[in-house]
Every structure is written in structure tokens, then in C-alpha cells.
Short mmCIF file of C-alpha atoms in Angstrom, two decimals:
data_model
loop_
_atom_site.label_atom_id
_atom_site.label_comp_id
_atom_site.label_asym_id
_atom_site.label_seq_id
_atom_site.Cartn_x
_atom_site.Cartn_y
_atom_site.Cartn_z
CA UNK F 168 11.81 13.15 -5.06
CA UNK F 169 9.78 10.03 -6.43
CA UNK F 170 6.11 11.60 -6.83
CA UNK F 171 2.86 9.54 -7.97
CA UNK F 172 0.06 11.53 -9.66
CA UNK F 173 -3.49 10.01 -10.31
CA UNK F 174 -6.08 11.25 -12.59
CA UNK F 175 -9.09 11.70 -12.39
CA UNK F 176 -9.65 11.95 -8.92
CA UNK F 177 -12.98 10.25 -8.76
CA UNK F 178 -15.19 8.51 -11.46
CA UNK F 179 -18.69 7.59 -12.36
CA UNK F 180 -19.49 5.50 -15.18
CA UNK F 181 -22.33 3.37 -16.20
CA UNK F 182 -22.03 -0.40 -16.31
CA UNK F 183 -20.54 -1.56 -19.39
CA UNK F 184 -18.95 1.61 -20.13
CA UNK F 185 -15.04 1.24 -20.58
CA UNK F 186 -12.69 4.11 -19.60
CA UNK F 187 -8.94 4.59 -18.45
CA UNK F 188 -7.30 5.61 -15.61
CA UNK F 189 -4.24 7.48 -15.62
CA UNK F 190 -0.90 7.54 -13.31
CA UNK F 191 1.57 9.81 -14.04
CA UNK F 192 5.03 8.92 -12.10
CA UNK F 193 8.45 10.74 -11.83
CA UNK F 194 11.09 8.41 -10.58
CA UNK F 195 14.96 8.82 -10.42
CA UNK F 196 14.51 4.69 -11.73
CA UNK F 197 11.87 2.75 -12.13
CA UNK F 198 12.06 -0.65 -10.62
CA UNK F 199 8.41 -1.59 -10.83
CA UNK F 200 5.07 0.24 -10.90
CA UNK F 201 1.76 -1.37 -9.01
CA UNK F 202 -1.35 -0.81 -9.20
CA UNK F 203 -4.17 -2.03 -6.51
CA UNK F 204 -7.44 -1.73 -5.67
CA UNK F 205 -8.80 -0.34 -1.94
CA UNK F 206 -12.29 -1.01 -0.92
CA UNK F 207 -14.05 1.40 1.66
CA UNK F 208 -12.16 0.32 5.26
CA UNK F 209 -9.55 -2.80 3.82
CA UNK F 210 -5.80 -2.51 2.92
CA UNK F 211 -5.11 -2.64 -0.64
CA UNK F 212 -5.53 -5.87 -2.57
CA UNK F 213 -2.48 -6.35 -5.36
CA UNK F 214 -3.53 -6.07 -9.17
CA UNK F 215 -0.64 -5.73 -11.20
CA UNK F 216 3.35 -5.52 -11.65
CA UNK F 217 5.05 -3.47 -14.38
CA UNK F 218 8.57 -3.22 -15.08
CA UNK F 219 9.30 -1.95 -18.41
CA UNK F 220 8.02 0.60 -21.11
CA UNK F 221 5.78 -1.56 -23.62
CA UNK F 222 4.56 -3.96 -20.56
CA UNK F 223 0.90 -4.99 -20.59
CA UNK F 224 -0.70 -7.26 -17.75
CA UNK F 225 -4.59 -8.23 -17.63
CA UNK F 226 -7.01 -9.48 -15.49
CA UNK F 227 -10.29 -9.87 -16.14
CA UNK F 228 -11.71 -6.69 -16.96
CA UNK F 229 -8.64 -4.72 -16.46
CA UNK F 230 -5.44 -4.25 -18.17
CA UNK F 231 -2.79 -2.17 -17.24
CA UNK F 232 -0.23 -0.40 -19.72
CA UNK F 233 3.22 1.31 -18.97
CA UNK F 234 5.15 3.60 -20.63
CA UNK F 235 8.46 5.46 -19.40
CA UNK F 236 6.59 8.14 -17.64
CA UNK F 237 2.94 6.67 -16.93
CA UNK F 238 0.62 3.83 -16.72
CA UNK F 239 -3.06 3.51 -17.47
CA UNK F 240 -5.64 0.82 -16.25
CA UNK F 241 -8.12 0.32 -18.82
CA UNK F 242 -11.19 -0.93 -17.30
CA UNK F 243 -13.52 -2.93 -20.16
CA UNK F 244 -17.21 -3.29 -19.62
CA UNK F 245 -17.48 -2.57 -16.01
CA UNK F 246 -19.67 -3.80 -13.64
CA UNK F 247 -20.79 -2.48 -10.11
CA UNK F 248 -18.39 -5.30 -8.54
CA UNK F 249 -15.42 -2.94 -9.74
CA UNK F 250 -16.36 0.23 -7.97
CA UNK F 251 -13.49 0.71 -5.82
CA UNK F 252 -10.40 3.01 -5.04
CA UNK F 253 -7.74 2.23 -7.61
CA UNK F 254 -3.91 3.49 -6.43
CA UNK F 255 -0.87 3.38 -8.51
CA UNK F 256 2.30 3.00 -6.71
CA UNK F 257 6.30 2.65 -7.65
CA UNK F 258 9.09 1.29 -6.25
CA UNK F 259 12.44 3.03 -7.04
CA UNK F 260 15.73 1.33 -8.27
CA UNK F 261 18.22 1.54 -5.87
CA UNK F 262 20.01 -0.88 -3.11
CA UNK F 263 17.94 -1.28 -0.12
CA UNK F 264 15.19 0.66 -1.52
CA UNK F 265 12.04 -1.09 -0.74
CA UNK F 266 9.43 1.44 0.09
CA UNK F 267 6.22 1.52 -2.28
CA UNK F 268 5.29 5.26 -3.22
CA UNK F 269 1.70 5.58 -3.94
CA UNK F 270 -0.51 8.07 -5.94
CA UNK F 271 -4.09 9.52 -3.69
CA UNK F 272 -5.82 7.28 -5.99
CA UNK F 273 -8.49 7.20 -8.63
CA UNK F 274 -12.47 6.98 -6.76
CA UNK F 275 -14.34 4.58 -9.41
CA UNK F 276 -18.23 4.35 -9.23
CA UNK F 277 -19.85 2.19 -11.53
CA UNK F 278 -23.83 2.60 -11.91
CA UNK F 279 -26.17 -0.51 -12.55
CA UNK E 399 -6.10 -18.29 1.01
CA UNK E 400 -3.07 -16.79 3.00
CA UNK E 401 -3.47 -13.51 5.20
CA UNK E 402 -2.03 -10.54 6.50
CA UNK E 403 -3.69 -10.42 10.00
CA UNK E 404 -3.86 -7.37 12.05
CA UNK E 405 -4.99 -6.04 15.48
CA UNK E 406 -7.14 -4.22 17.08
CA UNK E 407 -9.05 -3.71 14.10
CA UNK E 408 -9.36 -0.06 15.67
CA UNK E 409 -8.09 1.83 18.66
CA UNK E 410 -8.99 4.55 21.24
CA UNK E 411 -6.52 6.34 23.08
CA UNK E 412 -5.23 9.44 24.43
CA UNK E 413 -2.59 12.05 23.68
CA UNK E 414 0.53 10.62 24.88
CA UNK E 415 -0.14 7.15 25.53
CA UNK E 416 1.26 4.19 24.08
CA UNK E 417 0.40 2.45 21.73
CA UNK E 418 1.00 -1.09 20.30
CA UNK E 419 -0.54 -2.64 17.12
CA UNK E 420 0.07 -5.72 15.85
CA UNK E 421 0.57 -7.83 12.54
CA UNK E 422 0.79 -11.24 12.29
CA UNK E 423 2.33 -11.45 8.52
CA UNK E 424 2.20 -14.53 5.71
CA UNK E 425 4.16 -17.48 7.66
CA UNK E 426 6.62 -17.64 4.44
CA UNK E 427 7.22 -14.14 3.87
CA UNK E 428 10.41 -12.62 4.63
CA UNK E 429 9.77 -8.83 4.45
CA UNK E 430 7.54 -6.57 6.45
CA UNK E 431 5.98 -3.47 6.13
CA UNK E 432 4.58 -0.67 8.11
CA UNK E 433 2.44 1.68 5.73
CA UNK E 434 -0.01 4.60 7.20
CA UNK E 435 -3.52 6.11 5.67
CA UNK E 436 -4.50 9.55 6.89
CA UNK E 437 -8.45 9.73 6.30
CA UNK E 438 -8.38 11.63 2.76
CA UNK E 439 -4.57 10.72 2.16
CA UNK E 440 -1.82 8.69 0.22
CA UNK E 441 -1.05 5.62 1.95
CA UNK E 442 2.63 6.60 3.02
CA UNK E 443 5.42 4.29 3.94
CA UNK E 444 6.68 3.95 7.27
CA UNK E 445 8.99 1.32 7.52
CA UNK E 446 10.78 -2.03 6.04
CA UNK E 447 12.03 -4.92 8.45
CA UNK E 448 14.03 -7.97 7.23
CA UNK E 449 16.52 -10.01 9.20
CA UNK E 450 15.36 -9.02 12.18
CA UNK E 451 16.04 -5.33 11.70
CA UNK E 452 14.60 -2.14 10.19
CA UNK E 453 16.16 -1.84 6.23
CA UNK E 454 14.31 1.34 5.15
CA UNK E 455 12.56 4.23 7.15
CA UNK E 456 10.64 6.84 6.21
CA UNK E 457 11.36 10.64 7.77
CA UNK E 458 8.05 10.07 9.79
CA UNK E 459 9.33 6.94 11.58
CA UNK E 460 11.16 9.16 13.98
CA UNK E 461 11.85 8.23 17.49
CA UNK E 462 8.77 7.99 18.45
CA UNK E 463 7.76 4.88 16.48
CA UNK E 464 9.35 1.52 16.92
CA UNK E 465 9.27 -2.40 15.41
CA UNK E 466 9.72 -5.21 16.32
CA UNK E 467 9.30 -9.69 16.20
CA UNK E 468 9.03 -10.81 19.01
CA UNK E 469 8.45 -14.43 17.99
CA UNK E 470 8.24 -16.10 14.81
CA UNK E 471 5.01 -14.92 14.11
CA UNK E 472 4.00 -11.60 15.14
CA UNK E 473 5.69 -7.87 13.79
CA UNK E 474 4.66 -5.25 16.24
CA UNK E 475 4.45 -1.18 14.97
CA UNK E 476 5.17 0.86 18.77
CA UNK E 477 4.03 4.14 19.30
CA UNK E 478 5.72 5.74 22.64
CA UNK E 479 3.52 9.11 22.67
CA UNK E 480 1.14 9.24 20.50
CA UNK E 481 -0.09 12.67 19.03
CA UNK E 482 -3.05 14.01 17.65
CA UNK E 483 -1.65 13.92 13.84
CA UNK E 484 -1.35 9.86 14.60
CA UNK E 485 -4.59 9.28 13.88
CA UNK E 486 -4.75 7.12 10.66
CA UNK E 487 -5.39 4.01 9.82
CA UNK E 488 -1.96 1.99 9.79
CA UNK E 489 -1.63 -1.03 7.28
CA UNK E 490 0.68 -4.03 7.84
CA UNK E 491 2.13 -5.98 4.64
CA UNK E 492 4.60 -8.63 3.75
CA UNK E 493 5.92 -10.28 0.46
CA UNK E 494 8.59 -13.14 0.04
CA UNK E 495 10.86 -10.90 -1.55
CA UNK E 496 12.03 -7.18 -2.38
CA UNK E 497 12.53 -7.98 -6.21
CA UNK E 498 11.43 -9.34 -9.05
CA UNK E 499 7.02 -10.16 -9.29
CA UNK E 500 6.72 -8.67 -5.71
CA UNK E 501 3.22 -8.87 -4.28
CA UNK E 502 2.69 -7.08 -1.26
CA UNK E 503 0.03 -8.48 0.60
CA UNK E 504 -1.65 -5.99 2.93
CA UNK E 505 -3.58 -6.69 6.26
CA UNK E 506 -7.02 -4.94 6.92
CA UNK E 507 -5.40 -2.36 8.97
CA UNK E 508 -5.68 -1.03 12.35
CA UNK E 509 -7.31 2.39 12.98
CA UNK E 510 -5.72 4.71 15.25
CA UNK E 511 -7.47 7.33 16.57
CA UNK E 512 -5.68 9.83 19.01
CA UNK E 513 -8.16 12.30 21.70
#
């Protein structure tokens, strides 16, 4: 079974300090791997694609990193605006197989 | 910037009623979604609709649940009895395609709550 595991569950840093967050997947193939961000009450708001060990992607104070059996967002200098629910997700390889399946998420606070 | 659009924003009902809520998806998208939040929980899919008919269900999109377009615009998620362990918040979402750079635009959700 295709399984999505997020770590830490929550965390607080202080503006401008950079950290990582990790997403550990098992997949039978790994077609892509997501990653979003959720405020408090809205659907999730896309980030990032990955498709391939090696893969890096970046966005403004984020960059996300894959590798065949997890991903990391490394967030650089954050600021408040970035506090936010950050979920990893993967879509499987297979015909027909469209479904996203998504990790409980990493809680980020960021401190002024 | 193009939207995922979805009502009621959040809904009241009792055991065993029906419910409908509804999506109205990116105009140039071809694929839909049906994804659920329990309060605490992993968003988990529900359902995939293309072509006018369901390509991929989830074990919890039993009989009880049902999609549909009725038009060219809206994509409707049916509940026929609703039960307590409904209550969730239930996100709509649509891309252009099932491959390649696939972004999956979500709507704001709805949020069911079952008495």
C-alpha cells in the first residue's frame, strides 16, 4: 500500500531561521511526488512537482529535493508569511491511477 | 487568476439526509477530483471523473456517494445518507491532465457537518 510519512509533525522557528522538512514515501512506483501548502480553512495551494531521484525545484524561499525514497522542502530565511501546513503527496505509476496520496502534513510556525 | 469554486462554503444537516455539494472546476480542465479532510486528518481521495465518468475510486466512495456534470460547468459530489463519520471538510480539484507537470488546483472546500 502507497503510504506518505511527514516529519516533524509541527514546527516553530524564528524568522530567518532555515530548516527542512522531511517526507518519507513508500510507493510500488513513483510517478510524481507534490508538495503544497494548506492555510487554516482553504484547500491546498500547489508548490512543487518531482519526478525523479536527483530533482530539485525552487520557489522563492523554498526548494524541494527528491531522492528514491524521500523528499525534503528546505525552507531559507523564513518569514511569518510562510507559516502554514505543508503536505507531501504522491501519485503512483500505473494505468488509470490518478489519485494523489498525501502525508498528515508538517504544522510550520514562524515567529517575528 | 483561474479558480476552483465550491459550494456551500459549509453545511448543516442531519443523519440520513442528503446531501449535495458542488464544484464548479477550471473551464479548461479535463479532470476532476473529489478529495475529503477529517478535522485532524490526511486529506484522502475520493474519487476521479473524466469523460463523463468516474476513472478511479477510493474504498470510501461506496454506494452511498455519487458524481456527477450536469452541464458544462458544474461537478456535483452526492451524498444519499449521510452519517455521522461524514463530517469533514470535502475539497474539489481539477487539472488539464493526469500526466506529466500536473497541477491540481483545489477549491476552498465545503464543510460538512453531520448531527
Amino acid at each position: 500500500e502507497d503510504q506518505v510519512t511527514q516529519s516533524p509533525e509541527a514546527l516553530r522557528l524564528q524568522e530567518g531561521e532555515s530548516s527542512s522538512l522531511n517526507c518519507s514515501y513508500t510507493v510500488s512506483g513513483l510517478r510524481g511526488l507534490f508538495w503544497y501548502r494548506q492555510d487554516p480553512g482553504k484547500g491546498p495551494e500547489f508548490l512543487f512537482t518531482l519526478y525523479s531521484a536527483g530533482e530539485e525545484k525552487e520557489k522563492e524561499r523554498l526548494k524541494a529535493t527528491l531522492t528514491k525514497k524521500e523528499s525534503f522542502l528546505h525552507i531559507t530565511a523564513p518569514k511569518p508569511e510562510d507559516s502554514a501546513t505543508y503536505l507531501c503527496a504522491v501519485q503512483a505509476e500505473g494505468w488509470g491511477s490518478q489519485k494523489l496520496v498525501f502525508g498528515q502534513g508538517t504544522r510550520l510556525t514562524i515567529n517575528p | 487568476e483561474p479558480e476552483v469554486t465550491q459550494t456551500p462554503s459549509h453545511q448543516v444537516t442531519q443523519m440520513g439526509q442528503e446531501v449535495i455539494l458542488r464544484c464548479v472546476p477550471i473551464s479548461n480542465h479535463l479532470y476532476f477530483y473529489w478529495y475529503r479532510q477529517i478535522l485532524g486528518q490526511k486529506v484522502e481521495f475520493l474519487v476521479s471523473f473524466y469523460n463523463n465518468e468516474i476513472s478511479e475510486k477510493s474504498e470510501i466512495f461506496d454506494d452511498q456517494f455519487s458524481v456527477e456534470r450536469p452541464d458544462g460547468s458544474n461537478f456535483t459530489l452526492k451524498i444519499r445518507s449521510t452519517k455521522l463519520e461524514d463530517s469533514a471538510m470535502y475539497f474539489c480539484a481539477s487539472s488539464q491532465r493526469d500526466w506529466g507537470d500536473r497541477e491540481l488546483f483545489f477549491g476552498e472546500g465545503s464543510r460538512l457537518t453531520v448531527l
